[in-house]
Coordinates of C-alpha atoms in Angstrom, one line a residue:
M1 CA 0.2 0.3 0.1
E2 CA 1.5 3.1 -1.1
S3 CA 0.6 5.7 1.6
K4 CA 2.6 7.9 3.3
V5 CA 0.4 7.7 6.4
L6 CA 1.2 4.1 6.9
N7 CA 4.8 4.3 5.9
W8 CA 7.4 3.0 8.3
K9 CA 10.4 4.6 6.8
I10 CA 9.8 8.0 7.8
K11 CA 12.6 10.3 7.1
K12 CA 13.7 13.0 10.0
S13 CA 11.8 15.6 7.8
K14 CA 8.3 13.8 7.9
F15 CA 9.2 14.4 11.5
E16 CA 9.5 18.1 11.4
T17 CA 6.3 18.2 9.7
H18 CA 4.2 16.1 11.3
P19 CA 5.7 16.3 14.6
S20 CA 3.2 14.1 16.2
I21 CA 3.6 10.4 15.9
T22 CA 1.0 7.9 17.2
M23 CA 1.2 4.1 16.9
V24 CA -2.0 1.5 17.2
S25 CA -2.0 -1.9 18.6
T26 CA -4.7 -4.3 18.3
N27 CA -5.5 -8.0 18.3
T28 CA -7.9 -10.3 16.9
R29 CA -9.5 -12.0 19.5
Q30 CA -10.3 -9.1 21.5
R31 CA -11.6 -7.7 18.2
N32 CA -14.7 -10.0 18.8
V33 CA -15.9 -8.3 21.9
C34 CA -16.4 -5.2 19.8
K35 CA -20.0 -4.2 18.9
R36 CA -18.8 -2.4 15.9
R37 CA -16.1 -3.4 13.3
L38 CA -13.0 -1.4 13.2
N39 CA -11.8 0.0 9.4
P40 CA -9.6 -2.6 7.5
V41 CA -7.1 -0.9 7.4
L42 CA -6.3 -0.8 10.9
A43 CA -7.6 -4.8 11.5
V44 CA -4.8 -6.1 8.6
P45 CA -1.2 -8.1 10.2
P46 CA 0.8 -6.1 11.1
S47 CA -1.5 -5.3 14.2
S48 CA 0.3 -2.3 14.3
V49 CA 0.3 1.4 11.9
I50 CA 1.6 4.3 12.7
L51 CA -0.5 7.6 12.3
H52 CA 0.5 10.9 11.7
T53 CA -1.0 13.7 13.6
D54 CA -0.5 17.5 13.2
E55 CA 0.0 19.6 16.8
S56 CA -3.7 19.6 17.5
G57 CA -3.6 16.1 17.5
E58 CA -5.7 15.8 14.6
F59 CA -5.2 14.0 11.4
P60 CA -4.4 16.4 8.5
E61 CA -6.0 15.8 5.3
S62 CA -4.0 13.9 2.3
R63 CA -3.3 15.8 0.0
N64 CA -4.5 13.5 -2.4
S65 CA -8.2 13.6 -1.9
S66 CA -9.4 10.4 -4.2
S67 CA -7.1 8.3 -2.0
S68 CA -9.4 6.3 -0.1
S69 CA -7.7 4.5 2.4
N70 CA -6.3 8.0 3.9
A71 CA -9.8 9.1 3.4
S72 CA -10.6 5.5 5.6
L73 CA -7.9 6.7 8.4
S74 CA -9.4 10.1 8.6
S75 CA -12.9 8.7 9.1
C76 CA -11.7 6.9 12.1
A77 CA -9.9 9.2 14.0
G78 CA -12.4 9.6 16.8
S79 CA -11.9 6.6 17.6
L80 CA -9.4 4.2 16.8
L81 CA -10.1 1.5 19.2
C82 CA -13.3 0.1 21.0
H83 CA -11.3 -2.5 22.8
P84 CA -12.7 -1.7 27.1
N85 CA -9.0 -2.5 27.5
T86 CA -7.2 -0.1 25.4
V87 CA -4.5 1.2 26.8
G88 CA -3.4 5.1 25.9
I89 CA 0.4 5.5 26.3
M90 CA 1.9 9.3 26.3
G91 CA 5.7 9.3 25.5
G92 CA 7.8 11.2 27.5
G93 CA 11.6 12.8 27.0
S94 CA 13.1 9.1 26.2
V95 CA 11.7 7.4 22.8
D96 CA 14.1 4.5 23.7
S97 CA 12.1 4.2 27.5
T98 CA 8.6 4.4 25.5
L99 CA 9.5 1.8 23.5
S100 CA 11.0 -0.5 26.6
F101 CA 7.6 -0.1 28.2
V102 CA 5.9 -1.2 25.4
R103 CA 7.9 -4.4 24.6
K104 CA 7.6 -5.2 28.3
L105 CA 3.9 -4.1 27.9
V106 CA 3.5 -6.4 25.1
H107 CA 6.0 -9.5 26.4
W108 CA 4.6 -9.6 30.1
S109 CA 1.1 -9.5 29.0
K110 CA 1.4 -12.1 26.4
E111 CA 2.9 -14.6 29.3
N112 CA -0.7 -15.8 30.8
E113 CA -3.0 -14.2 27.7
E114 CA -2.4 -15.7 23.9
T115 CA -2.6 -12.0 22.8
C116 CA -1.2 -8.4 23.9
T117 CA -3.0 -6.1 25.4
P118 CA -3.9 -3.2 22.8
F119 CA -2.9 0.4 23.1
V120 CA -2.5 3.4 21.3
L121 CA 0.8 4.9 21.6
C122 CA 1.4 8.6 21.1
S123 CA 4.7 10.3 20.9
D124 CA 5.9 14.0 19.7
P125 CA 9.5 14.5 18.8
V126 CA 9.2 18.3 20.3
L127 CA 7.9 17.0 23.8
N128 CA 10.9 14.5 23.6
R129 CA 13.3 17.4 23.2
E130 CA 11.4 19.6 25.9
L131 CA 11.1 17.1 28.2
L132 CA 14.8 15.6 28.3
S133 CA 16.6 19.1 27.9
L134 CA 14.6 19.7 31.7
E135 CA 15.7 16.8 33.4
R136 CA 19.2 16.5 32.1
N137 CA 19.9 20.2 32.3
S138 CA 18.4 19.7 35.7
S139 CA 21.8 21.0 37.7
T140 CA 21.2 24.6 35.5
L141 CA 18.0 24.8 37.3
C142 CA 19.0 23.7 41.3
S143 CA 18.4 27.3 42.2
R144 CA 14.9 28.5 43.3
N145 CA 15.2 31.5 40.7
A146 CA 16.2 29.8 38.1
R147 CA 13.3 27.2 38.6
S148 CA 10.8 29.7 38.8
Q149 CA 11.9 31.6 36.0
F150 CA 11.4 28.9 34.1
D151 CA 7.9 28.7 31.7
H152 CA 6.8 25.2 31.8
S153 CA 3.4 25.9 30.7
P154 CA 3.9 25.0 26.8
I155 CA 5.0 21.2 28.1
V156 CA 2.1 21.1 30.3
E157 CA -0.3 22.4 27.2
N158 CA 1.7 19.5 25.3
L159 CA 0.8 16.9 27.9
L160 CA -2.7 18.2 27.8
S161 CA -3.2 17.9 24.0
K162 CA -1.9 14.5 23.8
R163 CA -4.2 13.4 27.0
V164 CA -7.3 14.5 25.0
F165 CA -5.9 12.7 21.8
L166 CA -5.8 9.4 23.7
E167 CA -9.4 9.9 24.9
K168 CA -10.3 10.9 21.3
S169 CA -8.4 7.7 20.2
G170 CA -10.6 5.0 22.4
A171 CA -7.9 4.6 25.0
Q172 CA -9.7 3.5 28.2
C173 CA -6.7 4.0 30.6
I174 CA -3.7 6.5 30.1
V175 CA -0.4 5.6 31.0
V176 CA 2.9 8.1 30.6
P177 CA 6.1 5.6 31.3
C178 CA 8.4 9.2 31.8
H179 CA 9.4 10.3 35.6
I180 CA 9.2 14.1 34.6
S181 CA 6.1 14.0 33.3
H182 CA 4.5 13.1 36.4
S183 CA 5.6 16.6 37.8
W184 CA 2.2 17.8 36.0
H185 CA 0.1 14.8 36.5
D186 CA -2.8 16.2 38.5
E187 CA -2.5 19.2 36.2
V188 CA -2.8 17.1 33.0
F189 CA -5.2 14.3 33.9
K190 CA -7.6 17.2 35.9
G191 CA -11.2 16.4 34.5
C192 CA -10.0 13.5 32.6
S193 CA -12.8 10.8 31.5
I194 CA -11.0 7.9 31.7
P195 CA -8.9 6.5 34.8
S196 CA -4.8 7.3 34.7
L197 CA -2.2 5.5 36.4
H198 CA 0.7 7.2 38.3
M199 CA 4.0 5.6 38.2
A200 CA 4.8 6.6 41.5
E201 CA 1.7 5.3 43.2
C202 CA 2.2 2.1 41.3
V203 CA 5.7 1.4 42.7
S204 CA 4.5 2.7 46.1
R205 CA 1.4 -0.3 45.8
E206 CA 4.0 -3.0 44.7
L207 CA 6.3 -1.8 47.9
K208 CA 3.4 -2.4 50.0
E209 CA 2.0 -5.5 48.7
A210 CA 5.7 -6.8 48.9
K211 CA 5.2 -6.4 52.8
L212 CA 8.7 -5.7 53.6
K213 CA 10.5 -5.4 56.7
P214 CA 13.1 -3.3 58.5
L215 CA 16.9 -3.8 58.1
E216 CA 16.8 -3.4 62.0
A217 CA 14.2 -4.2 64.1
G218 CA 11.7 -1.4 65.3
S219 CA 12.8 1.0 62.3
P220 CA 10.6 2.3 60.3
L221 CA 10.4 1.1 56.8
R222 CA 12.5 3.1 54.4
I223 CA 12.7 3.6 51.0
G224 CA 15.3 5.4 49.0
V225 CA 15.1 7.3 45.5
L226 CA 17.5 8.4 43.4
A227 CA 16.6 10.8 40.7
T228 CA 17.6 13.7 38.9
D229 CA 17.3 17.4 40.7
V230 CA 14.1 18.5 39.0
T231 CA 12.2 15.1 39.3
L232 CA 12.7 15.2 43.3
K233 CA 11.9 18.5 43.6
A234 CA 8.6 17.7 42.3
G235 CA 8.3 15.6 45.0
F236 CA 5.7 13.4 43.9
Y237 CA 7.6 10.1 44.6
Q238 CA 8.4 11.3 48.7
E239 CA 4.2 11.8 48.6
K240 CA 3.0 8.6 47.5
L241 CA 5.5 6.4 49.2
Q242 CA 4.8 8.6 52.5
N243 CA 1.0 8.1 51.9
E244 CA 1.6 3.9 51.9
G245 CA 3.8 4.3 55.3
F246 CA 7.0 4.7 54.3
E247 CA 9.9 6.6 55.4
V248 CA 11.8 8.1 52.5
V249 CA 15.4 8.9 51.6
L250 CA 16.6 11.1 49.3
P251 CA 20.2 12.2 48.7
D252 CA 21.6 14.5 50.7
K253 CA 23.2 18.2 49.1
A254 CA 26.8 16.7 49.0
T255 CA 25.5 13.5 47.2
M256 CA 23.6 15.1 44.8
E257 CA 26.3 17.6 44.0
H258 CA 29.2 15.3 43.8
T259 CA 27.4 12.1 42.3
V260 CA 24.0 12.7 40.8
I261 CA 24.8 15.7 39.5
P262 CA 27.9 14.9 38.0
A263 CA 26.5 11.7 36.5
I264 CA 23.9 13.6 34.5
D265 CA 26.9 15.9 32.9
A266 CA 28.7 12.6 32.6
I267 CA 25.9 11.2 30.7
N268 CA 25.7 13.9 28.8
R269 CA 29.1 14.1 27.6
K270 CA 28.8 10.3 26.5
D271 CA 31.4 9.4 29.6
M272 CA 29.1 6.3 30.5
E273 CA 31.9 4.7 32.6
G274 CA 32.5 7.9 34.5
A275 CA 28.8 8.1 35.5
R276 CA 28.2 4.5 36.0
N277 CA 31.3 5.0 38.7
L278 CA 29.4 7.8 40.2
L279 CA 25.7 6.5 40.3
R280 CA 27.5 3.2 42.3
I281 CA 28.5 5.7 44.8
A282 CA 25.4 7.6 44.8
L283 CA 23.9 3.9 45.9
Q284 CA 26.2 3.2 48.2
V285 CA 25.4 6.3 50.3
L286 CA 21.8 5.4 50.1
L287 CA 22.3 2.1 51.2
V288 CA 24.3 2.8 54.3
R289 CA 21.3 4.3 55.3
E290 CA 19.4 1.6 56.3
V291 CA 17.1 1.9 53.3
N292 CA 15.0 -1.6 52.3
T293 CA 15.7 -1.0 48.6
V294 CA 16.3 2.3 46.1
I295 CA 14.1 3.2 43.7
L296 CA 16.1 4.8 40.6
A297 CA 13.7 7.1 39.1
S298 CA 15.9 8.4 36.2
N299 CA 15.7 6.2 32.9
D300 CA 19.5 7.0 32.2
M301 CA 20.1 6.1 35.6
C302 CA 18.5 2.6 35.0
D303 CA 20.3 2.0 31.5
L304 CA 23.7 2.6 33.2
L305 CA 24.6 -0.6 35.1
P306 CA 25.0 -3.9 34.1
R307 CA 22.0 -6.4 34.7
D308 CA 24.3 -8.2 37.0
D309 CA 25.4 -5.8 39.1
P310 CA 24.6 -6.8 42.5
L311 CA 23.9 -2.7 43.3
L312 CA 20.8 -3.2 40.9
K313 CA 19.5 -6.0 42.9
K314 CA 19.1 -3.5 45.5
C315 CA 17.0 -1.2 43.7
I316 CA 13.6 -1.1 41.8
D317 CA 12.6 0.1 38.0
P318 CA 9.4 2.5 38.5
M319 CA 8.4 1.1 35.1
D320 CA 8.3 -2.2 35.7
A321 CA 5.7 -1.4 38.5
L322 CA 3.7 0.9 36.1
V323 CA 3.8 -2.1 33.6
M324 CA 2.1 -4.9 35.7
S325 CA -0.5 -2.3 37.5
T326 CA -1.3 -1.9 33.6
I327 CA -1.4 -5.3 32.8
K328 CA -4.0 -5.7 35.9
W329 CA -5.9 -3.0 35.2
A330 CA -6.2 -4.6 31.5
Q331 CA -7.4 -8.1 33.1
Q332 CA -9.8 -6.5 35.3
A333 CA -11.0 -4.4 32.1
V334 CA -11.5 -7.5 30.1
K335 CA -13.2 -9.2 32.8
E336 CA -15.7 -6.4 33.4
G337 CA -16.2 -5.9 29.7
M338 CA -17.1 -9.8 29.1
Q339 CA -19.7 -9.6 32.2
H340 CA -21.1 -6.2 30.5
F341 CA -21.5 -8.1 27.5
S342 CA -22.6 -11.4 28.6
T343 CA -25.8 -9.4 30.3
H344 CA -26.6 -7.4 27.5

């Protein structure tokens, strides 16, 4: 099919012309639950397509008005999927971490099911750059005056437009596999017609269900959080963990200034070995403060250490908790959908 809308080989110039890219995944088994039939263009294998949208989240009209495939895609823009367990995924600062989340969602959801969870993925390179720049340059925003002068409203508006787009696309739940985006989670999802999963809530709930025991009898359960300065200043991890009864341990000022911030700077310089050594020091500083585990609330940090590193076994990747919570939500949505379908 010669269609720019479905062309997987997208050149860099196309990203600039259409800053938002949406990926839609569905499956054949759950199609049978739907009362109305999806457009054939979206139903044929492979089970994922990429759709271009403009900055407002709408599908731009094709220059070739006689193209039936483009017309049919535009006609289904209001609701791409109709499954009761469709997940809307809002991409964040790192495309790689977003795709890592998707891979885990697909593989882990298929462990106990024949098919994966249907999803709509919205990724905007403009938003990617803004969030990544804010997170990686957080060391320059350490002072209160610098942070107060930084205008976050364009980022919030962009996130809000993606939320609205995912709602209109048929998503029944929205997840954001990006730490820094959660800084404005309440603002972005205020008045949202569908539920959203908060990554910090997911990892806090998972730790609560694990029934951890204090390292020292009579001491409170301590959870360390290691992240960039801008994520720690947002405070949502501290809030959600404290709501579950945990004592939160953060890096002190010296650790941030001499290990965490230099580690982020080293990553920016592509000095991965230097960043890896600094991260190890930061983790050891937290662990000697008798924390049960350390939440690595940074995609860059999670990818630094090798999988067999002993220190990594003391850490938790919040993305994993978000994936598991998403799968649990999807499974429950299917059960409720089946019950509703059987009674009508």
